[in-house]
Coordinates of C-alpha atoms and ligand atoms in Angstrom, one line a residue:
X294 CA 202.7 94.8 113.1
X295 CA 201.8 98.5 113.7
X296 CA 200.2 99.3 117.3
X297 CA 198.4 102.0 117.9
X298 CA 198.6 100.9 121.8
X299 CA 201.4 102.5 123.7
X300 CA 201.3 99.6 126.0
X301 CA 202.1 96.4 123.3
X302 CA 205.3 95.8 124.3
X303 CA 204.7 95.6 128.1
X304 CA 204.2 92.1 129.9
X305 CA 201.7 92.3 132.7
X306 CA 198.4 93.3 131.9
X307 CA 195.0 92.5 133.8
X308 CA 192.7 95.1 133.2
X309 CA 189.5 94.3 133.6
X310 CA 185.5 94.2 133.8
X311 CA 183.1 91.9 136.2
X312 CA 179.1 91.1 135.8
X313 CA 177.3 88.3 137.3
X314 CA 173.6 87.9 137.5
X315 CA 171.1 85.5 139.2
X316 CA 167.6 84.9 138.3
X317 CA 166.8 86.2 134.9
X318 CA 165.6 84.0 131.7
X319 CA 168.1 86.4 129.3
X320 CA 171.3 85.9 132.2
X321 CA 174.3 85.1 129.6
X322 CA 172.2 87.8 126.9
X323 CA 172.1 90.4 130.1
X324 CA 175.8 89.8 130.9
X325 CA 177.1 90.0 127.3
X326 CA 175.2 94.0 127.1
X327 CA 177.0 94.2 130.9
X328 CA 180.4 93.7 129.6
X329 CA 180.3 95.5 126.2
X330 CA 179.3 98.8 128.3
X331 CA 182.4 97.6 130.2
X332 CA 184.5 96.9 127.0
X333 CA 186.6 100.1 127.9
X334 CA 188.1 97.7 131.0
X335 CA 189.5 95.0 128.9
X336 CA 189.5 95.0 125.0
X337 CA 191.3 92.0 124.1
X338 CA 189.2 89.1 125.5
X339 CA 186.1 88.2 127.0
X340 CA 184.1 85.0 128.4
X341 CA 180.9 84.0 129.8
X342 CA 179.8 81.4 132.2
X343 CA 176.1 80.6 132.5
X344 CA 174.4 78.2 134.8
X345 CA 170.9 76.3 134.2
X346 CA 171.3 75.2 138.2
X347 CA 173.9 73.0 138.1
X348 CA 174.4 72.2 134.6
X349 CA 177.4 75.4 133.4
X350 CA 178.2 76.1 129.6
X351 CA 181.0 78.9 128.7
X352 CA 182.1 80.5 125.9
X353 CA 186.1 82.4 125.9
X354 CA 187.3 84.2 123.2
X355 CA 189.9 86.7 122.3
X356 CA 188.8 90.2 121.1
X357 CA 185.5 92.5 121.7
X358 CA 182.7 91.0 123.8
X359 CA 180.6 92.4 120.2
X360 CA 182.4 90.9 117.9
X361 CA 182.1 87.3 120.2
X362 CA 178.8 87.3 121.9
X363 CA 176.2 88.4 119.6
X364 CA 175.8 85.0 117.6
X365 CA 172.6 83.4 118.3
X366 CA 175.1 79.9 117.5
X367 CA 177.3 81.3 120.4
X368 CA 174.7 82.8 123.1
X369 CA 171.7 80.0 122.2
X370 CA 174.2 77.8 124.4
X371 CA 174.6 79.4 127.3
X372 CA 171.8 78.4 128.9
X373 CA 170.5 79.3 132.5
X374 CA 168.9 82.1 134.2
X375 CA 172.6 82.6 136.3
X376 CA 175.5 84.2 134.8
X377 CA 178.7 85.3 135.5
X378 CA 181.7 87.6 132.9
X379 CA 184.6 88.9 132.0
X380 CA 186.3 91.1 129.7
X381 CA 190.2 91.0 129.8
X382 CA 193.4 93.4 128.6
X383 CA 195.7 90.4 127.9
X384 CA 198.9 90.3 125.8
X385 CA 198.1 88.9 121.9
X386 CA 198.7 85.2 121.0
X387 CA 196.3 82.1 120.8
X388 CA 197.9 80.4 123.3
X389 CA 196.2 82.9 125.7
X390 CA 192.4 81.8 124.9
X391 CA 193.3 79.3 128.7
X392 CA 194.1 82.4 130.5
X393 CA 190.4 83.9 129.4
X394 CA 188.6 84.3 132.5
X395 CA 185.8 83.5 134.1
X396 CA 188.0 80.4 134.5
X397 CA 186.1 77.1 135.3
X398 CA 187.0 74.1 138.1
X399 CA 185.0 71.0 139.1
X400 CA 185.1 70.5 142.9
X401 CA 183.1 67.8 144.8
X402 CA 180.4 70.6 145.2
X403 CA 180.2 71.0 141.7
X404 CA 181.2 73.6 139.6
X405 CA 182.7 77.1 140.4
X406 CA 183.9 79.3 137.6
X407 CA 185.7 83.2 138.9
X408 CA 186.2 86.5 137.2
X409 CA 189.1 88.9 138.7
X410 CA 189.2 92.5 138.4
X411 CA 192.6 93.7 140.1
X412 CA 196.1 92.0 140.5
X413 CA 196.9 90.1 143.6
X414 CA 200.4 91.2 144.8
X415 CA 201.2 87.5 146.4
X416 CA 200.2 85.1 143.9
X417 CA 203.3 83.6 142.7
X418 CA 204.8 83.3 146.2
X419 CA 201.5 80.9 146.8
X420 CA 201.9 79.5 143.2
X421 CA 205.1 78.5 144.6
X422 CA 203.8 77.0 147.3
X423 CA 200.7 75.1 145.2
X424 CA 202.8 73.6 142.7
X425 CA 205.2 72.5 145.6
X426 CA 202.1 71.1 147.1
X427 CA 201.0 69.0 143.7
X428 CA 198.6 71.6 142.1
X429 CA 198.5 71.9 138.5
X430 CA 198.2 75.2 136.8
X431 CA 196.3 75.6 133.7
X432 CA 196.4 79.6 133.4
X433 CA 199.2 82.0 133.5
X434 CA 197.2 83.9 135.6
X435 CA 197.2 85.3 139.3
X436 CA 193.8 84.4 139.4
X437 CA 194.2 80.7 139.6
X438 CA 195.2 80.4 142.8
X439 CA 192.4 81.4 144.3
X440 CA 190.6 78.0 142.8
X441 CA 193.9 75.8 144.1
X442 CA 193.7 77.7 147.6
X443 CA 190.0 76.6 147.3
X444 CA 190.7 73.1 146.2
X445 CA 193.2 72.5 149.0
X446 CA 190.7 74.2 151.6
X447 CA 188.8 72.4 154.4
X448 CA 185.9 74.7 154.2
X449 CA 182.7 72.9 154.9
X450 CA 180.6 74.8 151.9
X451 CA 181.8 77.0 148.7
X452 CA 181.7 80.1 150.6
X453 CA 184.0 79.2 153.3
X454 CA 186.5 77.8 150.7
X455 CA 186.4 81.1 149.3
X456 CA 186.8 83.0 152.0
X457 CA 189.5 80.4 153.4
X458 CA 191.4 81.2 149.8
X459 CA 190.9 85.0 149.9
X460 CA 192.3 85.6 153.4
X461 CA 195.6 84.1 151.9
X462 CA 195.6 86.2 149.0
X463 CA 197.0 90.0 149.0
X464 CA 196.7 92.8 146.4
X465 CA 193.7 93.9 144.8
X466 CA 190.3 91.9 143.7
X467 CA 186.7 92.7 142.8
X468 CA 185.1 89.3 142.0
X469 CA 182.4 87.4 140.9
X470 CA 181.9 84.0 141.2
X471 CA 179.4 81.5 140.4
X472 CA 178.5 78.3 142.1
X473 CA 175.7 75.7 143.8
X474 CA 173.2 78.3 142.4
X475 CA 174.8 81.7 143.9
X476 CA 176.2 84.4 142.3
X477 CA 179.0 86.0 144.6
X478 CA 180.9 89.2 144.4
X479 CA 183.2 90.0 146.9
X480 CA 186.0 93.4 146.7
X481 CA 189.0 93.4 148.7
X482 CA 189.1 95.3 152.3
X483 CA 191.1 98.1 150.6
X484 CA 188.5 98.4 148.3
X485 CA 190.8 98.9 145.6
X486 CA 188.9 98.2 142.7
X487 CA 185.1 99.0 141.9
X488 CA 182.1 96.8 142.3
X489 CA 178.4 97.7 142.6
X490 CA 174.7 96.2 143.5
X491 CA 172.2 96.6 141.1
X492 CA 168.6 95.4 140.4
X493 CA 166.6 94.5 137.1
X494 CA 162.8 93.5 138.4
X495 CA 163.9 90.7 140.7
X496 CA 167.0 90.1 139.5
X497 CA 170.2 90.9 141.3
X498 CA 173.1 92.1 139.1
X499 CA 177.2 92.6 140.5
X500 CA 179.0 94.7 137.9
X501 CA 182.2 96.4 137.7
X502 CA 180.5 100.2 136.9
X503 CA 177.3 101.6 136.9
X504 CA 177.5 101.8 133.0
X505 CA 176.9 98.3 132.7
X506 CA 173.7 99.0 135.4
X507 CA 172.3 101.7 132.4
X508 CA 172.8 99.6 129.2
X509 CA 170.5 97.1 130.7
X510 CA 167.8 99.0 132.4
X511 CA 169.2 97.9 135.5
X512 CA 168.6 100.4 138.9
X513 CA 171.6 101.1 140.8
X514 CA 171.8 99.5 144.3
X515 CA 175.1 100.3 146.4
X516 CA 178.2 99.9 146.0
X517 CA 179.6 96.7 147.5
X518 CA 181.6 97.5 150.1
X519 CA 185.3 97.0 150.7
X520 CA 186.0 94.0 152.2
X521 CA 182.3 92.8 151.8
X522 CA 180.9 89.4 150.4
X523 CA 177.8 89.5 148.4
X524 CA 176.2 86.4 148.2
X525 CA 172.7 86.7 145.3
X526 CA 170.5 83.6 146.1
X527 CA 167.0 82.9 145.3
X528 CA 166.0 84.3 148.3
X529 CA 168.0 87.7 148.0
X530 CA 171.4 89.0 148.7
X531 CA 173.1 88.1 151.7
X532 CA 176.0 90.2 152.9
X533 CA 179.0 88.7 154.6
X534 CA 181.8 90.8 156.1
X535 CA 185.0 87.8 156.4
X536 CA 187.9 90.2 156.3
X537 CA 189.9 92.4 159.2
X538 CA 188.6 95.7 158.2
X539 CA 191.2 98.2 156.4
X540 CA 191.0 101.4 155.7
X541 CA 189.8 102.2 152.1
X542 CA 192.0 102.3 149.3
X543 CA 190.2 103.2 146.5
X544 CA 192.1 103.9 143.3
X545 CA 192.4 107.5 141.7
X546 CA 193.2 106.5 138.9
X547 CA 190.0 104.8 138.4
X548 CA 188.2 108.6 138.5
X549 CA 191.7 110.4 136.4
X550 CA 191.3 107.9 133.5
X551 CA 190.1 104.5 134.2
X552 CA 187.0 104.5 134.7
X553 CA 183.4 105.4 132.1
X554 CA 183.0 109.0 132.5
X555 CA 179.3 108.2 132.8
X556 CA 179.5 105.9 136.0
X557 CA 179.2 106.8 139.2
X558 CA 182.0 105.3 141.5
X559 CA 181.8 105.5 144.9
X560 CA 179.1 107.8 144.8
X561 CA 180.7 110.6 142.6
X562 CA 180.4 111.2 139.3
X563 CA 183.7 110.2 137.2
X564 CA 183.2 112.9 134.7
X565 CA 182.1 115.5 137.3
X566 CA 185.4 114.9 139.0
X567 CA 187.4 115.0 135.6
X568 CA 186.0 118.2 134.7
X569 CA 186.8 119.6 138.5
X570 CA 190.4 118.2 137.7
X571 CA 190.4 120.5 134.9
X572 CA 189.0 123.5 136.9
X573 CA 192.1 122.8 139.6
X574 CA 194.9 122.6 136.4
X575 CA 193.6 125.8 135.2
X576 CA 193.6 127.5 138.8
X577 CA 197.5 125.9 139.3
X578 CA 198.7 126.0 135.8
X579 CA 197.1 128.9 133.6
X580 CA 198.1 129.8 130.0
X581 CA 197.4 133.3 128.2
X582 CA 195.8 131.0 125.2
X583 CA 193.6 131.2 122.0
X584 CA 192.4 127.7 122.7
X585 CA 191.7 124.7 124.9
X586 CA 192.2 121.2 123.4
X587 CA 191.6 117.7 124.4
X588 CA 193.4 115.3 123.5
X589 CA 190.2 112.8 122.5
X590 CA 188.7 110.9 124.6
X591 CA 190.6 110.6 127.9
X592 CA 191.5 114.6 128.0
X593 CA 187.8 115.5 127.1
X594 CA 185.9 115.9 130.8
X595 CA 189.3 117.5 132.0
X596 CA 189.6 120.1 129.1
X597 CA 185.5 121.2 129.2
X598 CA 186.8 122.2 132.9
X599 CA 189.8 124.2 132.3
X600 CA 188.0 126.0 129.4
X601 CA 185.4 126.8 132.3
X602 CA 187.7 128.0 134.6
X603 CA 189.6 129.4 132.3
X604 CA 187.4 131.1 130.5
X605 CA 189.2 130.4 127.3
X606 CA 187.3 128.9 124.3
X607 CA 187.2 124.9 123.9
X608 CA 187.4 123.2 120.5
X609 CA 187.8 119.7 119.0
X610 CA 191.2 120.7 117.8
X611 CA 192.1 116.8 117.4
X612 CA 190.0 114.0 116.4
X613 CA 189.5 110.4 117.0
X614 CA 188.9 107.8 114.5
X615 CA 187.4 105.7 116.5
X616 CA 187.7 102.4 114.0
X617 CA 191.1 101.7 114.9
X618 CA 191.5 98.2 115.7
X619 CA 194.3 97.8 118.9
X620 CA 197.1 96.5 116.5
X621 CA 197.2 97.1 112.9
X622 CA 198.9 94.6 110.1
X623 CA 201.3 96.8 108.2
X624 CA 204.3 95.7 105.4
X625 CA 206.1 98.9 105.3
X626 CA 208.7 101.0 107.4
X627 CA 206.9 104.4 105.7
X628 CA 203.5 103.3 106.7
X629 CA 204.2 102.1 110.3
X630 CA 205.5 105.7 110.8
X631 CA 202.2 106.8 109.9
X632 CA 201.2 105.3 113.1
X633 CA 199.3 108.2 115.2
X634 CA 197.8 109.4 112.4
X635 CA 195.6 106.3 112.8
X636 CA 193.9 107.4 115.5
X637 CA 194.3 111.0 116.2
X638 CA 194.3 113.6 113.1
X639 CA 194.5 117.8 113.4
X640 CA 191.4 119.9 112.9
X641 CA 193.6 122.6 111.6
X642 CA 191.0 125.0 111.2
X643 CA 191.0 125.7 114.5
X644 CA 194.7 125.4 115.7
X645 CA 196.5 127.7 112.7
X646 CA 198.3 130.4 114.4
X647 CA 196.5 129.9 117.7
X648 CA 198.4 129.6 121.1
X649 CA 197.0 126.0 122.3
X650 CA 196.6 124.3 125.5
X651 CA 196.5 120.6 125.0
X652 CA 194.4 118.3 128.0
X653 CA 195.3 114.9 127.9
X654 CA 194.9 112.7 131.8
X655 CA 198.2 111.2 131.6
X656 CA 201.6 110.5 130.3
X657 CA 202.8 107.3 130.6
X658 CA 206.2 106.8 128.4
X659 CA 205.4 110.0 126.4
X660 CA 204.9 108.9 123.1
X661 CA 201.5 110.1 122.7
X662 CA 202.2 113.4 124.2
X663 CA 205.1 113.5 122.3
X664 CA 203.4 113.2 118.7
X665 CA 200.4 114.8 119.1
X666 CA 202.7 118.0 120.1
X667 CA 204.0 117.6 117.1
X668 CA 200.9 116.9 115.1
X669 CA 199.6 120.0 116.5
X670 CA 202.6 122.3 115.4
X671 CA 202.4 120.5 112.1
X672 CA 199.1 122.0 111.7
X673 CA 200.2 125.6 112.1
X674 CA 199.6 126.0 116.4
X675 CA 202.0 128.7 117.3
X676 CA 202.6 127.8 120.4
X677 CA 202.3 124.4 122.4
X678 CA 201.1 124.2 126.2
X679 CA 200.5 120.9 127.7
X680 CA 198.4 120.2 130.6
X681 CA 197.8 116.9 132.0
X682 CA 195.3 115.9 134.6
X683 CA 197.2 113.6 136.8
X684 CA 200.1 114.2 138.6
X685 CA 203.4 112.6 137.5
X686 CA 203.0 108.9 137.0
X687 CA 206.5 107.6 138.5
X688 CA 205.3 104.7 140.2
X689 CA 204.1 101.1 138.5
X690 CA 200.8 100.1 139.4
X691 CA 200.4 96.5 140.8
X692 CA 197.0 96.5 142.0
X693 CA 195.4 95.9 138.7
X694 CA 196.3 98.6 136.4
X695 CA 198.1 98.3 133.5
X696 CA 201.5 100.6 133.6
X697 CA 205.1 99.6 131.9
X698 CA 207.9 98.9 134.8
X699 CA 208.8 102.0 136.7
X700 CA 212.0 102.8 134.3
X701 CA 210.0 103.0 130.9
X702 CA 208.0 105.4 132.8
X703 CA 209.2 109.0 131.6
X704 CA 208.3 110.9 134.7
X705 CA 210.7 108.1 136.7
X706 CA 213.1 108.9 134.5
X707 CA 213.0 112.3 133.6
X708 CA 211.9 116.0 136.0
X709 CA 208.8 117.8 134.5
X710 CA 211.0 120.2 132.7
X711 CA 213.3 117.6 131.1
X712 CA 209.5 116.1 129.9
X713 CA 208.5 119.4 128.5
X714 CA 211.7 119.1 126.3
X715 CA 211.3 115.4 125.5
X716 CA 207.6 115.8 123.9
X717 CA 208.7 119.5 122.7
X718 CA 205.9 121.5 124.4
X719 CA 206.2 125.7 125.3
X720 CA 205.1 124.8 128.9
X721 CA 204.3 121.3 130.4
X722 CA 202.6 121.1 134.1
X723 CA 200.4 118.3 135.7
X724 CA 197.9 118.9 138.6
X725 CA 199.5 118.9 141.8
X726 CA 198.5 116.1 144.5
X727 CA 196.7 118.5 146.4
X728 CA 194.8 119.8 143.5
X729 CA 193.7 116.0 143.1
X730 CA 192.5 116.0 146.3
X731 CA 190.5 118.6 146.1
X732 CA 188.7 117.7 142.5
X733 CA 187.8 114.3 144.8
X734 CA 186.2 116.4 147.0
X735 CA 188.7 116.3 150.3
X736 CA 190.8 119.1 151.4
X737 CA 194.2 117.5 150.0
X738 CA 196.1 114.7 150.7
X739 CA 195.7 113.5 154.5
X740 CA 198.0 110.3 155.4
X741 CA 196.1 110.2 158.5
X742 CA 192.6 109.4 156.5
X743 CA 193.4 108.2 153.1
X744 CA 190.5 106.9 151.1
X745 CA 192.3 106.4 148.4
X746 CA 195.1 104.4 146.8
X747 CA 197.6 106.9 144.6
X748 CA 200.6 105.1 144.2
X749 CA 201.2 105.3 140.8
X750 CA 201.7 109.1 141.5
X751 CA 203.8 108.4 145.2
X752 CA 205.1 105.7 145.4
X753 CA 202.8 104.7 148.9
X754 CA 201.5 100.9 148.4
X755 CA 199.0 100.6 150.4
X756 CA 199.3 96.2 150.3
X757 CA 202.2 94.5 150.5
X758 CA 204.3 93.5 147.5
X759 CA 205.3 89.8 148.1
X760 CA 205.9 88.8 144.8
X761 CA 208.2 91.8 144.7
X762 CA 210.1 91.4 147.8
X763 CA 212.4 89.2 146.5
X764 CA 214.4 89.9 143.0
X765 CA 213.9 86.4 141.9
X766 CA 210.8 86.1 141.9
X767 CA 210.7 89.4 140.5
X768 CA 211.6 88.7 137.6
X769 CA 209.7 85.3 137.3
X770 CA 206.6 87.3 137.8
X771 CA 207.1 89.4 134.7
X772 CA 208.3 86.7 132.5
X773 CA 205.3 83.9 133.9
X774 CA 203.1 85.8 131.2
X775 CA 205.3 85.2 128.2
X776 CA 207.3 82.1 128.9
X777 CA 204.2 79.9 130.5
X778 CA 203.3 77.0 127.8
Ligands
LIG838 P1 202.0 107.4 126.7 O1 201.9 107.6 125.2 O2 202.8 106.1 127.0 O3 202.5 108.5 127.4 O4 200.6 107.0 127.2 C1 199.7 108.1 127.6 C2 198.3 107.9 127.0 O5 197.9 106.6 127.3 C3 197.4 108.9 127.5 O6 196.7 109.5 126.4 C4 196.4 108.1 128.3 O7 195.0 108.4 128.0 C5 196.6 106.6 128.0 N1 196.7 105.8 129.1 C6 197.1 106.1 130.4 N2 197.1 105.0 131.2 C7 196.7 104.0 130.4 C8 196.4 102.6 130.7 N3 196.6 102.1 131.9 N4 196.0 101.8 129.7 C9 195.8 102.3 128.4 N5 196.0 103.6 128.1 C10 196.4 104.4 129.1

């Protein structure tokens, strides 16, 4: 199999993009648009849960939310003007279609089904403790135990189960859930992932990211707030606050790469602040070049600003084929080494004996960086420069992103000049912290009033790592994905 991912051979993944709506004759229709215009959160599965009161139908399936959800046999059954989704990075395999999310459970109140953006840093200490107890787990995922907490909760009504189960989890979680004729979204007090209000009409929409506000004509509300509960009824949106308060711990990351460059997030623009990245690498790091390249898509916002700044010319020096499927079938050694040249080809027009800076967000293990160096000497650059718009990633992400262990992580392993010689650039330099700071709009980094969570640059968790306390469990949480039946 030939990936053009640089993540296939990782084992925790759990990206991923939320929508729920309540009160609309189109609701499963409305939330399949919501998640394509999230697609970018999740690409390898997706699943809707609609409810005509309290009668639910679903449909789960592995790839893009297009390719799934646009079959009149597939959407004519998902009935009901409530509606909840999901769209999902999870590894390859069928065995996976159970760990599709929303996931589903019959309790005594009826039904319930959940979506999960985020990664809960406790979850297999409480699996532990469920399965122990009797519970039965259907789903490799951390997300279950929220439904088992719920199950085993004396909470008088849904909510309070809910809440009961979400003041034993830790980690990171924007959610929507749907149940006795509510939609409910609900982020975690650190706010770590995004979640926002919107409105159609009279209809209430939850959604990951504004984009999925736009595709639908949908007006843009508020963000929910960290450590808020969002309750959409028939009689408008309730808002619960269950949680201690924390300070907020929003991720970078989501603004550096993660996030649409058209949403807003927090009440920024994700592209402006790319672009002011750029401006700050050009200011810290400039080059006497001929040329300023990004390295399509994710270097694009970054590079228009260091061109800006830099005054230097910006060109489409690479482009993206953009019908690359995530893995592709191939019989042969030769073609397999092909591999980037599947997705990213030279425009070697404008790169021939031209001094080039290169803009790409991040480097994860390098191997991108690495070949599209090379791909751009191949086509005649006579000098190399690489500037990247985060700072160092040396730090795994447990809060929902999806990064390889700290030691396949090349800046873990290796200093920034020891990088520079691995992917074979002239100069290598990522924005500082402080310069991050500042293209977020604060002075620099300020323990004493951090907003935001950054610990895949230094090493500072905000919430605790349970699961990770113990080297045991450790390594059961890594292999739960692959080994689980
Ligand atoms: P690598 O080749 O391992 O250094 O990966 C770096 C490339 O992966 C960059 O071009 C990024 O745009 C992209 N990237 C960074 N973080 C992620 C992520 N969490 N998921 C998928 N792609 C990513």
């Amino acid at each position: 199999m030939l990936t053009t991912n640089p993540f296939d051979d990782d084992k925790l993944r759990e990206e991923c993009g939320v929508f729920g709506i309540l009160g609309h004759g189109s609701a499963a229709a409305l939330t399949a648009l919501g998640l394509h215009a999230l697609q970018h959160r999740g690409q390898e599965a997706a699943g809707i849960v609609a409810a005509d009161r309290d009668q639910f139908h679903s449909h789960h399936a592995l790839g893009q939310v297009g390719d799934n959800f646009s079959a009149e046999t597939v959407m004519a059954p998902l009935k009901g003007d409530a509606a909840i989704g999901h769209v999902r990075y999870a590894t390859t395999g069928a065995t996976l279609l159970r760990n599709v999310q929303p996931l589903y459970a019959d309790f005594e109140f009826g039904g319930f089904a959940l979506g999960h953006n985020g990664n809960l840093t406790n979850a297999y200490t409480l699996r532990k403790q469920l399965v122990r107890r009797g519970c039965l787990f259907r789903s490799t995922t951390d997300t279950e135990v929220i439904v088992h907490l719920m199950a085993t909760s004396r909470g008088g009504t849904v909510i309070d189960r809910l809440i009961d189960a979400l003041r034993q989890v830790e980690g990171a979680f924007s959610l929507v859930c749907i149940a006795q004729d509510t939609v409910i979204g609900v982020r975690d007090p650190y706010g770590v992932r995004p979640l926002v209000l919107g409105r159609l009409g009279d209809t209430d929409v939850i959604c990951s990211e504004t984009c999925a506000l736009d595709i639908i004509g949908a007006d843009f509300v508020r963000d929910v707030e960290p450590g808020e509960m969002v309750v959409l009824t028939r009689d408008g949106v309730q808002s619960l606050r269950p949680f201690q308060p924390q300070q907020r711990r929003f991720c970078i990351f989501e603004y550096i790469y993660f996030a649409r460059p058209d949403s807003m997030v927090e009440g920024t623009s994700v592209y402006e602040v790319r672009k002011r990245i750029g401006r700050e690498l050009a200011l810290e790091f400039p080059v006497d070049a001929d040329v300023v390249i990004p390295v399509p898509d994710s270097g694009v916002p970054a590079a228009i600003g260091y061109a800006a700044e830099s005054g230097i010319p910006f060109e489409l020096g690479i482009i993206r084929n953009h019908y690359v499927g995530r893995t592709f079938i191939e019989p042969t050694d030769h073609i397999r080494h092909l591999g980037v040249k599947l997705k990213h080809n030279a425009n070697r027009r404008f790169i021939d004996g031209k001094t080039v800076i290169l803009v790409d967000d991040s480097i994860v293990r390098g191997t991108t960086s690495k070949k599209i160096v090379d791909m751009v000497r191949r086509a005649g650059a006579r000098e190399v420069h690489m500037r990247i718009s985060s700072p160092p990633t040396r730090h795994s992400c447990f809060y929902g992103i999806d990064t390889p262990e700290k030691e396949k992580l090349l800046a873990h392993n290796l200093s920034v000049e020891e990088m520079r010689g691995f992917i074979e650039a002239d100069s290598l330099a990522f924005v500082t912290i402080g310069g991050l700071y500042r293209a977020v709009g604060e002075g620099g980094r300020d323990p004493a009033k951090m907003r935001y969570c950054d610990a895949c640059f230094t090493g500072d968790y905000p919430i605790r790592l349970t699961d990770w306390d113990d080297a045991a469990n450790q390594v059961a949480v890594s292999s739960l994905a692959e080994t689980a039946p």
